[in-house]
C-alpha atoms as an extended CHARMM CRD file, in Angstrom:
* protein
*
       267  EXT
         1         1  MET       CA            -40.9190000000        6.3870000000      -21.5860000000  PROA      1               0.0000000000
         2         2  LYS       CA            -38.2300000000        8.6730000000      -23.4350000000  PROA      2               0.0000000000
         3         3  VAL       CA            -36.7110000000        6.6310000000      -26.0510000000  PROA      3               0.0000000000
         4         4  SER       CA            -33.5330000000        7.5140000000      -28.0400000000  PROA      4               0.0000000000
         5         5  LEU       CA            -32.7600000000        5.8770000000      -31.6080000000  PROA      5               0.0000000000
         6         6  ILE       CA            -29.0900000000        6.3100000000      -32.4360000000  PROA      6               0.0000000000
         7         7  ILE       CA            -28.3520000000        5.0490000000      -35.7680000000  PROA      7               0.0000000000
         8         8  ALA       CA            -24.8280000000        4.1180000000      -36.7170000000  PROA      8               0.0000000000
         9         9  THR       CA            -23.9340000000        5.4720000000      -39.9940000000  PROA      9               0.0000000000
        10        10  TYR       CA            -20.4410000000        6.1350000000      -42.5290000000  PROA      10              0.0000000000
        11        11  ASN       CA            -20.5470000000        7.4070000000      -45.6830000000  PROA      11              0.0000000000
        12        12  TRP       CA            -23.6320000000        6.2680000000      -47.1420000000  PROA      12              0.0000000000
        13        13  PRO       CA            -26.3210000000        9.3440000000      -47.1500000000  PROA      13              0.0000000000
        14        14  GLN       CA            -28.8570000000        7.5280000000      -49.3790000000  PROA      14              0.0000000000
        15        15  ALA       CA            -29.2360000000        4.9000000000      -47.1440000000  PROA      15              0.0000000000
        16        16  LEU       CA            -29.1270000000        7.0480000000      -43.8890000000  PROA      16              0.0000000000
        17        17  GLU       CA            -31.7360000000        9.1170000000      -45.6440000000  PROA      17              0.0000000000
        18        18  LEU       CA            -34.0700000000        6.0690000000      -46.1160000000  PROA      18              0.0000000000
        19        19  ALA       CA            -33.5540000000        4.8860000000      -42.2890000000  PROA      19              0.0000000000
        20        20  VAL       CA            -33.9410000000        8.2880000000      -40.7090000000  PROA      20              0.0000000000
        21        21  LEU       CA            -37.3360000000        8.9590000000      -43.0360000000  PROA      21              0.0000000000
        22        22  SER       CA            -38.8120000000        5.2870000000      -41.7390000000  PROA      22              0.0000000000
        23        23  ALA       CA            -38.1500000000        6.5990000000      -38.1130000000  PROA      23              0.0000000000
        24        24  LEU       CA            -39.7500000000        9.4720000000      -38.6720000000  PROA      24              0.0000000000
        25        25  LYS       CA            -43.1810000000        7.3910000000      -39.7800000000  PROA      25              0.0000000000
        26        26  GLN       CA            -43.1130000000        4.6000000000      -36.9640000000  PROA      26              0.0000000000
        27        27  SER       CA            -46.3310000000        4.4470000000      -35.0990000000  PROA      27              0.0000000000
        28        28  ARG       CA            -44.5440000000        4.7680000000      -32.0190000000  PROA      28              0.0000000000
        29        29  LEU       CA            -41.9390000000        7.9460000000      -32.6610000000  PROA      29              0.0000000000
        30        30  PRO       CA            -38.5880000000        7.9590000000      -30.7840000000  PROA      30              0.0000000000
        31        31  ASP       CA            -38.2730000000       11.2180000000      -28.5650000000  PROA      31              0.0000000000
        32        32  GLU       CA            -34.8480000000       11.8940000000      -30.4610000000  PROA      32              0.0000000000
        33        33  ILE       CA            -32.4600000000       10.4490000000      -33.2660000000  PROA      33              0.0000000000
        34        34  ILE       CA            -28.8960000000       10.3630000000      -32.6890000000  PROA      34              0.0000000000
        35        35  ILE       CA            -27.1530000000        9.8590000000      -35.9400000000  PROA      35              0.0000000000
        36        36  ALA       CA            -23.5510000000        8.2230000000      -34.4360000000  PROA      36              0.0000000000
        37        37  ASP       CA            -21.4010000000        9.5230000000      -37.5930000000  PROA      37              0.0000000000
        38        38  ASP       CA            -17.4270000000        7.9020000000      -37.7550000000  PROA      38              0.0000000000
        39        39  GLY       CA            -16.3460000000       10.2630000000      -39.8680000000  PROA      39              0.0000000000
        40        40  SER       CA            -18.1200000000       10.7180000000      -42.8350000000  PROA      40              0.0000000000
        41        41  THR       CA            -17.9220000000       13.2580000000      -45.2960000000  PROA      41              0.0000000000
        42        42  GLU       CA            -19.9450000000       16.9010000000      -46.2070000000  PROA      42              0.0000000000
        43        43  GLU       CA            -22.2010000000       15.1220000000      -48.4960000000  PROA      43              0.0000000000
        44        44  THR       CA            -23.7540000000       13.3460000000      -45.3570000000  PROA      44              0.0000000000
        45        45  ARG       CA            -23.8200000000       16.3010000000      -43.3170000000  PROA      45              0.0000000000
        46        46  LEU       CA            -26.1800000000       17.9310000000      -45.5240000000  PROA      46              0.0000000000
        47        47  GLU       CA            -28.0420000000       15.2520000000      -45.9060000000  PROA      47              0.0000000000
        48        48  ILE       CA            -28.8860000000       15.3020000000      -42.6740000000  PROA      48              0.0000000000
        49        49  THR       CA            -29.6320000000       18.6490000000      -42.2270000000  PROA      49              0.0000000000
        50        50  LYS       CA            -32.5820000000       18.3980000000      -44.6280000000  PROA      50              0.0000000000
        51        51  LEU       CA            -33.8430000000       15.6080000000      -42.8320000000  PROA      51              0.0000000000
        52        52  THR       CA            -33.1740000000       17.7300000000      -39.6490000000  PROA      52              0.0000000000
        53        53  GLU       CA            -35.4900000000       20.3920000000      -41.3250000000  PROA      53              0.0000000000
        54        54  LYS       CA            -38.2570000000       18.2150000000      -42.2590000000  PROA      54              0.0000000000
        55        55  SER       CA            -38.3310000000       16.2380000000      -38.6790000000  PROA      55              0.0000000000
        56        56  LYS       CA            -40.7380000000       16.8970000000      -35.3790000000  PROA      56              0.0000000000
        57        57  ILE       CA            -38.2880000000       15.3610000000      -33.1410000000  PROA      57              0.0000000000
        58        58  PRO       CA            -34.5510000000       16.0420000000      -32.3430000000  PROA      58              0.0000000000
        59        59  ILE       CA            -32.1650000000       14.9270000000      -34.7910000000  PROA      59              0.0000000000
        60        60  ILE       CA            -28.4980000000       14.7960000000      -33.2670000000  PROA      60              0.0000000000
        61        61  HSD       CA            -25.7430000000       14.6560000000      -35.5800000000  PROA      61              0.0000000000
        62        62  LEU       CA            -22.5180000000       13.1910000000      -33.6930000000  PROA      62              0.0000000000
        63        63  TRP       CA            -19.4880000000       13.2410000000      -35.5750000000  PROA      63              0.0000000000
        64        64  GLN       CA            -16.0410000000       12.1030000000      -35.1910000000  PROA      64              0.0000000000
        65        65  GLU       CA            -12.4540000000       12.0610000000      -37.9220000000  PROA      65              0.0000000000
        66        66  ASP       CA            -12.4140000000        9.2530000000      -39.8180000000  PROA      66              0.0000000000
        67        67  ASN       CA             -9.8070000000        7.0860000000      -38.3790000000  PROA      67              0.0000000000
        68        68  GLY       CA            -10.4750000000        3.6780000000      -39.6930000000  PROA      68              0.0000000000
        69        69  PHE       CA            -13.4650000000        1.6810000000      -38.1990000000  PROA      69              0.0000000000
        70        70  GLN       CA            -14.1750000000        3.1080000000      -35.3320000000  PROA      70              0.0000000000
        71        71  LYS       CA            -17.8520000000        1.9790000000      -34.6720000000  PROA      71              0.0000000000
        72        72  THR       CA            -17.2760000000        1.6730000000      -30.8690000000  PROA      72              0.0000000000
        73        73  SER       CA            -16.3230000000        5.1780000000      -29.5370000000  PROA      73              0.0000000000
        74        74  ILE       CA            -19.0020000000        7.0560000000      -31.9210000000  PROA      74              0.0000000000
        75        75  LEU       CA            -21.8200000000        4.4360000000      -30.5110000000  PROA      75              0.0000000000
        76        76  ASN       CA            -20.1530000000        5.2570000000      -27.1670000000  PROA      76              0.0000000000
        77        77  LYS       CA            -20.4850000000        9.4550000000      -27.5710000000  PROA      77              0.0000000000
        78        78  ALA       CA            -23.9740000000        8.6060000000      -28.8100000000  PROA      78              0.0000000000
        79        79  PHE       CA            -25.0370000000        6.4540000000      -25.5570000000  PROA      79              0.0000000000
        80        80  ALA       CA            -23.2660000000        9.3760000000      -23.6340000000  PROA      80              0.0000000000
        81        81  LYS       CA            -25.1890000000       12.1170000000      -25.4870000000  PROA      81              0.0000000000
        82        82  SER       CA            -29.0300000000       10.3160000000      -25.4240000000  PROA      82              0.0000000000
        83        83  THR       CA            -31.0620000000       11.2730000000      -23.0040000000  PROA      83              0.0000000000
        84        84  GLY       CA            -34.0300000000        8.6810000000      -23.4930000000  PROA      84              0.0000000000
        85        85  GLU       CA            -34.4060000000        5.6960000000      -20.3200000000  PROA      85              0.0000000000
        86        86  TYR       CA            -34.1990000000        2.9240000000      -23.1810000000  PROA      86              0.0000000000
        87        87  VAL       CA            -31.9190000000        3.4880000000      -26.5590000000  PROA      87              0.0000000000
        88        88  ILE       CA            -32.6340000000        1.6760000000      -29.5660000000  PROA      88              0.0000000000
        89        89  GLN       CA            -29.7050000000        0.7560000000      -32.2300000000  PROA      89              0.0000000000
        90        90  ILE       CA            -29.5230000000        0.4530000000      -35.4690000000  PROA      90              0.0000000000
        91        91  ASP       CA            -26.9720000000        0.8850000000      -38.3470000000  PROA      91              0.0000000000
        92        92  GLY       CA            -27.7660000000        3.3650000000      -41.0340000000  PROA      92              0.0000000000
        93        93  ASP       CA            -28.2810000000        1.1100000000      -44.0560000000  PROA      93              0.0000000000
        94        94  ILE       CA            -31.5020000000       -0.1330000000      -41.8230000000  PROA      94              0.0000000000
        95        95  ILE       CA            -35.0230000000        0.6100000000      -42.8080000000  PROA      95              0.0000000000
        96        96  LEU       CA            -37.6860000000       -0.0480000000      -40.0910000000  PROA      96              0.0000000000
        97        97  HSD       CA            -41.2150000000       -1.4080000000      -40.2060000000  PROA      97              0.0000000000
        98        98  HSD       CA            -43.8590000000        0.9760000000      -39.3930000000  PROA      98              0.0000000000
        99        99  HSD       CA            -44.2440000000       -0.9420000000      -35.8170000000  PROA      99              0.0000000000
       100       100  PHE       CA            -40.5880000000       -1.5390000000      -35.1690000000  PROA      100             0.0000000000
       101       101  ILE       CA            -40.2380000000        0.7570000000      -32.2830000000  PROA      101             0.0000000000
       102       102  LYS       CA            -43.5160000000       -0.1270000000      -30.5530000000  PROA      102             0.0000000000
       103       103  ASP       CA            -42.3570000000       -3.5180000000      -30.7160000000  PROA      103             0.0000000000
       104       104  HSD       CA            -39.2010000000       -2.9870000000      -28.8840000000  PROA      104             0.0000000000
       105       105  LEU       CA            -41.0110000000       -1.2560000000      -26.2950000000  PROA      105             0.0000000000
       106       106  GLY       CA            -43.7080000000       -3.8910000000      -26.1350000000  PROA      106             0.0000000000
       107       107  LEU       CA            -41.5750000000       -6.7570000000      -25.8700000000  PROA      107             0.0000000000
       108       108  ALA       CA            -38.5440000000       -4.5530000000      -23.3780000000  PROA      108             0.0000000000
       109       109  LYS       CA            -38.3300000000       -4.9600000000      -19.6450000000  PROA      109             0.0000000000
       110       110  LYS       CA            -36.1180000000       -4.2970000000      -16.7570000000  PROA      110             0.0000000000
       111       111  ASN       CA            -33.2230000000       -6.3310000000      -16.0790000000  PROA      111             0.0000000000
       112       112  ALA       CA            -33.3470000000       -7.4090000000      -20.1470000000  PROA      112             0.0000000000
       113       113  PHE       CA            -31.6870000000       -6.3250000000      -23.5420000000  PROA      113             0.0000000000
       114       114  ILE       CA            -33.3620000000       -7.3260000000      -26.9080000000  PROA      114             0.0000000000
       115       115  GLN       CA            -31.7290000000       -8.2990000000      -29.8800000000  PROA      115             0.0000000000
       116       116  GLY       CA            -33.3060000000       -7.9660000000      -33.2400000000  PROA      116             0.0000000000
       117       117  GLY       CA            -33.0500000000       -9.8810000000      -36.4730000000  PROA      117             0.0000000000
       118       118  ARG       CA            -33.3140000000       -8.4410000000      -40.3850000000  PROA      118             0.0000000000
       119       119  VAL       CA            -34.4980000000       -8.9420000000      -43.5280000000  PROA      119             0.0000000000
       120       120  LEU       CA            -32.0140000000       -8.9160000000      -46.2110000000  PROA      120             0.0000000000
       121       121  LEU       CA            -32.7330000000       -6.7980000000      -49.1490000000  PROA      121             0.0000000000
       122       122  GLY       CA            -30.6350000000       -8.2550000000      -51.7740000000  PROA      122             0.0000000000
       123       123  PRO       CA            -28.8370000000       -5.5690000000      -55.1320000000  PROA      123             0.0000000000
       124       124  GLU       CA            -31.4500000000       -5.7250000000      -57.2360000000  PROA      124             0.0000000000
       125       125  ILE       CA            -34.5040000000       -4.7010000000      -54.8450000000  PROA      125             0.0000000000
       126       126  SER       CA            -31.9750000000       -2.2480000000      -52.7530000000  PROA      126             0.0000000000
       127       127  ARG       CA            -31.0100000000       -0.0540000000      -55.9730000000  PROA      127             0.0000000000
       128       128  LYS       CA            -35.0330000000        0.1150000000      -56.6970000000  PROA      128             0.0000000000
       129       129  ILE       CA            -35.1030000000        0.9950000000      -53.4880000000  PROA      129             0.0000000000
       130       130  LEU       CA            -32.7930000000        3.7970000000      -52.9230000000  PROA      130             0.0000000000
       131       131  SER       CA            -33.5570000000        5.1290000000      -56.2050000000  PROA      131             0.0000000000
       132       132  ASP       CA            -37.4210000000        5.1980000000      -55.4000000000  PROA      132             0.0000000000
       133       133  LYS       CA            -36.7710000000        6.4710000000      -51.9720000000  PROA      133             0.0000000000
       134       134  ASN       CA            -39.1920000000        4.0790000000      -51.1820000000  PROA      134             0.0000000000
       135       135  ILE       CA            -39.2760000000        2.6990000000      -47.3320000000  PROA      135             0.0000000000
       136       136  ASN       CA            -42.5750000000        0.1060000000      -47.9610000000  PROA      136             0.0000000000
       137       137  ILE       CA            -41.0710000000       -3.0120000000      -48.5210000000  PROA      137             0.0000000000
       138       138  ASN       CA            -42.9790000000       -6.1480000000      -50.0910000000  PROA      138             0.0000000000
       139       139  ILE       CA            -41.1440000000       -9.3190000000      -48.4140000000  PROA      139             0.0000000000
       140       140  PHE       CA            -42.4840000000      -11.3500000000      -50.9540000000  PROA      140             0.0000000000
       141       141  ASN       CA            -39.9120000000       -9.6760000000      -53.7080000000  PROA      141             0.0000000000
       142       142  SER       CA            -38.1190000000      -12.4870000000      -54.9700000000  PROA      142             0.0000000000
       143       143  ASP       CA            -34.6630000000      -10.7000000000      -54.2680000000  PROA      143             0.0000000000
       144       144  ILE       CA            -34.9770000000      -11.0830000000      -50.8770000000  PROA      144             0.0000000000
       145       145  LYS       CA            -33.3080000000      -13.1320000000      -48.0300000000  PROA      145             0.0000000000
       146       146  ARG       CA            -34.6420000000      -13.9230000000      -44.6440000000  PROA      146             0.0000000000
       147       147  ARG       CA            -37.8940000000      -13.7210000000      -45.6110000000  PROA      147             0.0000000000
       148       148  LYS       CA            -39.5560000000      -15.3550000000      -42.1110000000  PROA      148             0.0000000000
       149       149  ASP       CA            -37.6720000000      -12.1100000000      -39.8850000000  PROA      149             0.0000000000
       150       150  GLY       CA            -40.3390000000       -9.6630000000      -42.0850000000  PROA      150             0.0000000000
       151       151  ILE       CA            -43.4290000000      -11.5220000000      -40.5580000000  PROA      151             0.0000000000
       152       152  ARG       CA            -44.9230000000       -9.6410000000      -37.4380000000  PROA      152             0.0000000000
       153       153  PHE       CA            -46.7870000000      -11.8450000000      -35.4710000000  PROA      153             0.0000000000
       154       154  LEU       CA            -46.6840000000      -10.7700000000      -31.7870000000  PROA      154             0.0000000000
       155       155  ALA       CA            -48.1550000000      -13.2900000000      -29.8150000000  PROA      155             0.0000000000
       156       156  LEU       CA            -45.4860000000      -15.6220000000      -30.9880000000  PROA      156             0.0000000000
       157       157  SER       CA            -42.7670000000      -13.3800000000      -30.6860000000  PROA      157             0.0000000000
       158       158  ASN       CA            -43.6840000000      -12.8060000000      -26.9720000000  PROA      158             0.0000000000
       159       159  PHE       CA            -43.6490000000      -16.4440000000      -26.4250000000  PROA      159             0.0000000000
       160       160  ILE       CA            -40.6730000000      -17.3680000000      -28.0670000000  PROA      160             0.0000000000
       161       161  ALA       CA            -38.2790000000      -14.0370000000      -26.3670000000  PROA      161             0.0000000000
       162       162  SER       CA            -36.5000000000      -15.6180000000      -23.9040000000  PROA      162             0.0000000000
       163       163  GLY       CA            -36.2200000000      -19.1920000000      -25.3560000000  PROA      163             0.0000000000
       164       164  TYR       CA            -35.5370000000      -18.8550000000      -28.8220000000  PROA      164             0.0000000000
       165       165  ARG       CA            -32.0390000000      -20.1010000000      -30.0940000000  PROA      165             0.0000000000
       166       166  ASN       CA            -30.2690000000      -20.3550000000      -32.9080000000  PROA      166             0.0000000000
       167       167  ARG       CA            -26.9140000000      -22.0920000000      -34.6610000000  PROA      167             0.0000000000
       168       168  HSD       CA            -24.8150000000      -19.3460000000      -32.7610000000  PROA      168             0.0000000000
       169       169  PRO       CA            -23.4990000000      -18.7280000000      -29.2310000000  PROA      169             0.0000000000
       170       170  LYS       CA            -26.1140000000      -17.2910000000      -26.8050000000  PROA      170             0.0000000000
       171       171  TYR       CA            -24.0840000000      -13.9630000000      -26.6220000000  PROA      171             0.0000000000
       172       172  PHE       CA            -23.5860000000      -13.4970000000      -30.8400000000  PROA      172             0.0000000000
       173       173  ALA       CA            -25.3340000000      -10.1640000000      -31.4110000000  PROA      173             0.0000000000
       174       174  ARG       CA            -25.1170000000       -7.6120000000      -34.2070000000  PROA      174             0.0000000000
       175       175  GLY       CA            -25.8190000000       -4.2030000000      -33.6360000000  PROA      175             0.0000000000
       176       176  ALA       CA            -27.9200000000       -3.1020000000      -36.3870000000  PROA      176             0.0000000000
       177       177  ASN       CA            -31.1470000000       -3.9830000000      -34.6480000000  PROA      177             0.0000000000
       178       178  MET       CA            -30.7390000000       -3.9720000000      -30.5080000000  PROA      178             0.0000000000
       179       179  SER       CA            -32.0660000000       -2.4020000000      -27.7140000000  PROA      179             0.0000000000
       180       180  PHE       CA            -31.1950000000       -1.6010000000      -24.2000000000  PROA      180             0.0000000000
       181       181  TRP       CA            -31.5310000000        0.2560000000      -21.0400000000  PROA      181             0.0000000000
       182       182  ARG       CA            -29.5800000000        3.5070000000      -20.8390000000  PROA      182             0.0000000000
       183       183  GLU       CA            -28.4980000000        2.1180000000      -17.1670000000  PROA      183             0.0000000000
       184       184  ASP       CA            -27.1090000000       -0.9190000000      -17.9280000000  PROA      184             0.0000000000
       185       185  LEU       CA            -25.1890000000        0.5700000000      -21.0110000000  PROA      185             0.0000000000
       186       186  VAL       CA            -23.6340000000        3.0770000000      -17.5740000000  PROA      186             0.0000000000
       187       187  LEU       CA            -23.5950000000        0.0220000000      -15.6990000000  PROA      187             0.0000000000
       188       188  THR       CA            -21.1960000000       -2.0800000000      -17.9160000000  PROA      188             0.0000000000
       189       189  ASN       CA            -19.7560000000        1.0860000000      -19.9510000000  PROA      189             0.0000000000
       190       190  GLY       CA            -20.9840000000        0.0620000000      -23.0590000000  PROA      190             0.0000000000
       191       191  TYR       CA            -18.5630000000       -0.5970000000      -25.6650000000  PROA      191             0.0000000000
       192       192  ASN       CA            -14.9730000000       -1.6080000000      -25.0870000000  PROA      192             0.0000000000
       193       193  GLU       CA            -13.1010000000        0.5330000000      -27.1670000000  PROA      193             0.0000000000
       194       194  ASP       CA            -10.0110000000       -1.3870000000      -27.4150000000  PROA      194             0.0000000000
       195       195  PHE       CA            -12.1040000000       -3.2230000000      -30.4700000000  PROA      195             0.0000000000
       196       196  SER       CA            -10.1390000000       -1.5970000000      -33.7650000000  PROA      196             0.0000000000
       197       197  GLY       CA            -11.8900000000       -2.3190000000      -37.2270000000  PROA      197             0.0000000000
       198       198  TRP       CA            -14.4410000000       -4.5300000000      -38.3690000000  PROA      198             0.0000000000
       199       199  GLY       CA            -16.2520000000       -7.6770000000      -35.8670000000  PROA      199             0.0000000000
       200       200  HSD       CA            -17.3940000000       -8.9610000000      -32.3620000000  PROA      200             0.0000000000
       201       201  GLU       CA            -17.8420000000       -5.2900000000      -30.1900000000  PROA      201             0.0000000000
       202       202  ASP       CA            -21.4690000000       -6.1290000000      -29.8580000000  PROA      202             0.0000000000
       203       203  SER       CA            -21.3210000000       -9.7720000000      -28.9840000000  PROA      203             0.0000000000
       204       204  GLU       CA            -18.3020000000       -8.6560000000      -26.2330000000  PROA      204             0.0000000000
       205       205  LEU       CA            -20.9870000000       -5.8530000000      -25.2760000000  PROA      205             0.0000000000
       206       206  THR       CA            -23.4570000000       -8.6130000000      -24.7290000000  PROA      206             0.0000000000
       207       207  ILE       CA            -21.5830000000      -11.0860000000      -22.8660000000  PROA      207             0.0000000000
       208       208  ARG       CA            -20.7600000000       -8.1390000000      -20.3360000000  PROA      208             0.0000000000
       209       209  LEU       CA            -24.7550000000       -7.5410000000      -19.9810000000  PROA      209             0.0000000000
       210       210  MET       CA            -24.9450000000      -11.0210000000      -19.1980000000  PROA      210             0.0000000000
       211       211  ASN       CA            -22.3240000000      -11.1070000000      -16.9190000000  PROA      211             0.0000000000
       212       212  ALA       CA            -23.9510000000       -8.6000000000      -15.1340000000  PROA      212             0.0000000000
       213       213  GLY       CA            -27.2550000000      -10.4820000000      -14.9910000000  PROA      213             0.0000000000
       214       214  LYS       CA            -29.2270000000       -8.9560000000      -17.4550000000  PROA      214             0.0000000000
       215       215  GLN       CA            -31.4050000000      -11.1990000000      -19.9550000000  PROA      215             0.0000000000
       216       216  LYS       CA            -30.8900000000      -11.6220000000      -23.6190000000  PROA      216             0.0000000000
       217       217  LEU       CA            -34.4840000000      -11.3710000000      -25.2510000000  PROA      217             0.0000000000
       218       218  GLN       CA            -34.5090000000      -12.6200000000      -29.2700000000  PROA      218             0.0000000000
       219       219  LEU       CA            -37.1360000000      -10.5410000000      -31.0380000000  PROA      219             0.0000000000
       220       220  LYS       CA            -38.8030000000      -12.4090000000      -33.4850000000  PROA      220             0.0000000000
       221       221  PHE       CA            -41.9760000000      -11.9490000000      -35.5580000000  PROA      221             0.0000000000
       222       222  GLY       CA            -41.5670000000       -8.0870000000      -34.3500000000  PROA      222             0.0000000000
       223       223  GLY       CA            -39.0580000000       -5.3980000000      -34.7400000000  PROA      223             0.0000000000
       224       224  ILE       CA            -38.7890000000       -6.0310000000      -38.3850000000  PROA      224             0.0000000000
       225       225  ALA       CA            -35.5880000000       -4.3470000000      -40.0290000000  PROA      225             0.0000000000
       226       226  TYR       CA            -34.5030000000       -4.3960000000      -43.5440000000  PROA      226             0.0000000000
       227       227  HSD       CA            -30.8820000000       -4.6520000000      -44.4310000000  PROA      227             0.0000000000
       228       228  ILE       CA            -30.3060000000       -2.8170000000      -48.1430000000  PROA      228             0.0000000000
       229       229  TYR       CA            -27.8810000000       -4.6970000000      -49.7440000000  PROA      229             0.0000000000
       230       230  HSD       CA            -23.9640000000       -3.7320000000      -50.0070000000  PROA      230             0.0000000000
       231       231  LYS       CA            -20.8290000000       -5.1130000000      -50.7350000000  PROA      231             0.0000000000
       232       232  GLU       CA            -18.7750000000       -5.9430000000      -47.3380000000  PROA      232             0.0000000000
       233       233  GLU       CA            -16.3230000000       -2.9420000000      -47.2270000000  PROA      233             0.0000000000
       234       234  ALA       CA            -14.8820000000       -3.1880000000      -43.8710000000  PROA      234             0.0000000000
       235       235  SER       CA            -11.7090000000       -4.4740000000      -43.4360000000  PROA      235             0.0000000000
       236       236  LYS       CA            -11.4160000000       -7.5970000000      -41.6800000000  PROA      236             0.0000000000
       237       237  GLN       CA             -7.4450000000       -7.0550000000      -40.6610000000  PROA      237             0.0000000000
       238       238  HSD       CA             -8.1780000000       -6.7450000000      -37.0600000000  PROA      238             0.0000000000
       239       239  ASP       CA            -10.6960000000       -9.8750000000      -36.6720000000  PROA      239             0.0000000000
       240       240  GLN       CA             -8.4860000000      -12.2430000000      -34.8950000000  PROA      240             0.0000000000
       241       241  GLN       CA             -7.1260000000       -9.5700000000      -32.0160000000  PROA      241             0.0000000000
       242       242  ASN       CA            -11.3560000000       -8.5580000000      -31.6090000000  PROA      242             0.0000000000
       243       243  LYS       CA            -11.9830000000      -12.4840000000      -31.1430000000  PROA      243             0.0000000000
       244       244  GLU       CA             -9.1100000000      -12.7580000000      -28.8370000000  PROA      244             0.0000000000
       245       245  LEU       CA            -10.8600000000       -9.8260000000      -26.5780000000  PROA      245             0.0000000000
       246       246  LEU       CA            -14.1600000000      -11.3900000000      -27.1000000000  PROA      246             0.0000000000
       247       247  GLU       CA            -12.7160000000      -14.5200000000      -25.8450000000  PROA      247             0.0000000000
       248       248  ASN       CA            -10.6900000000      -13.0910000000      -22.6870000000  PROA      248             0.0000000000
       249       249  THR       CA            -14.1500000000      -11.7990000000      -21.7130000000  PROA      249             0.0000000000
       250       250  VAL       CA            -16.1640000000      -15.2440000000      -22.2780000000  PROA      250             0.0000000000
       251       251  LYS       CA            -13.4520000000      -16.0960000000      -19.5980000000  PROA      251             0.0000000000
       252       252  SER       CA            -12.9670000000      -13.7600000000      -17.2320000000  PROA      252             0.0000000000
       253       253  GLY       CA            -16.5320000000      -12.6450000000      -16.2820000000  PROA      253             0.0000000000
       254       254  ILE       CA            -16.0260000000       -9.3500000000      -16.2860000000  PROA      254             0.0000000000
       255       255  VAL       CA            -19.1800000000       -6.5410000000      -16.0750000000  PROA      255             0.0000000000
       256       256  PHE       CA            -17.1720000000       -3.2050000000      -16.9200000000  PROA      256             0.0000000000
       257       257  THR       CA            -14.7630000000       -2.5580000000      -19.3420000000  PROA      257             0.0000000000
       258       258  PRO       CA            -12.5390000000        0.3950000000      -18.7620000000  PROA      258             0.0000000000
       259       259  LYS       CA            -12.3090000000        2.0670000000      -22.0010000000  PROA      259             0.0000000000
       260       260  GLY       CA            -15.9210000000        2.7500000000      -22.7210000000  PROA      260             0.0000000000
       261       261  LEU       CA            -18.5100000000        5.3990000000      -22.6680000000  PROA      261             0.0000000000
       262       262  ASN       CA            -17.6890000000        7.1130000000      -19.0710000000  PROA      262             0.0000000000
       263       263  GLN       CA            -15.1690000000        8.8860000000      -20.9110000000  PROA      263             0.0000000000
       264       264  TYR       CA            -18.1720000000       10.9380000000      -22.6080000000  PROA      264             0.0000000000
       265       265  LEU       CA            -20.4650000000       11.6830000000      -19.7790000000  PROA      265             0.0000000000
       266       266  ASP       CA            -19.1960000000       14.7010000000      -18.4860000000  PROA      266             0.0000000000
       267       267  ALA       CA            -18.2690000000       16.2730000000      -22.0690000000  PROA      267             0.0000000000
């Protein structure tokens, strides 16, 4: 099965370098890496060029003009560009465990999509990792939160995948660690581009996938991802508007968003 790894990024080439290096060290390599770049400067382009020269697999840099936080549109462009039957999506501040892709594929099944978790690296260990360019994380470091999300135990992972619940609604999602069948993204038309700015776009896509009869699986004790610390920088001025869009999708039961990835399929 061909797999596309999509990495969303914006103006943090130092973190992106570690994300890509960890992708290139996977026990099961992706067949292509697509960097979904929401308007980064020349520094990021130069870093991607260097990484492309090191890589034995294709690295595609998709860039759009910086027009505020427009992550939904750059991800839709990446989905449209992808050639894999299966799509794994992460953020550019994520370092992947050696078996990350293998674990996602091990849980993947038709008519389902996957939400994974994150180990939260604190500011001290994050500074050191970025300085040393180290992608081998010790989860017993004191400057780490959600340490349990760094434990790999696949027998338990497979056992709890369909029944795991936390304090959030079932549709709650974080796009920093998710995977989908590409055909399901086409079915739902990907992200809703009426979402502008930070917040709730991943959950809204999740609702529509569930409305389409797709099962949400939680990948715990596998698919380990380490999130590099940074201060919250994205503006939340559109949070209420985005929340209303989310609530409308919950109430309406829609599957297909009109303003989505189909704009780019023939581009």
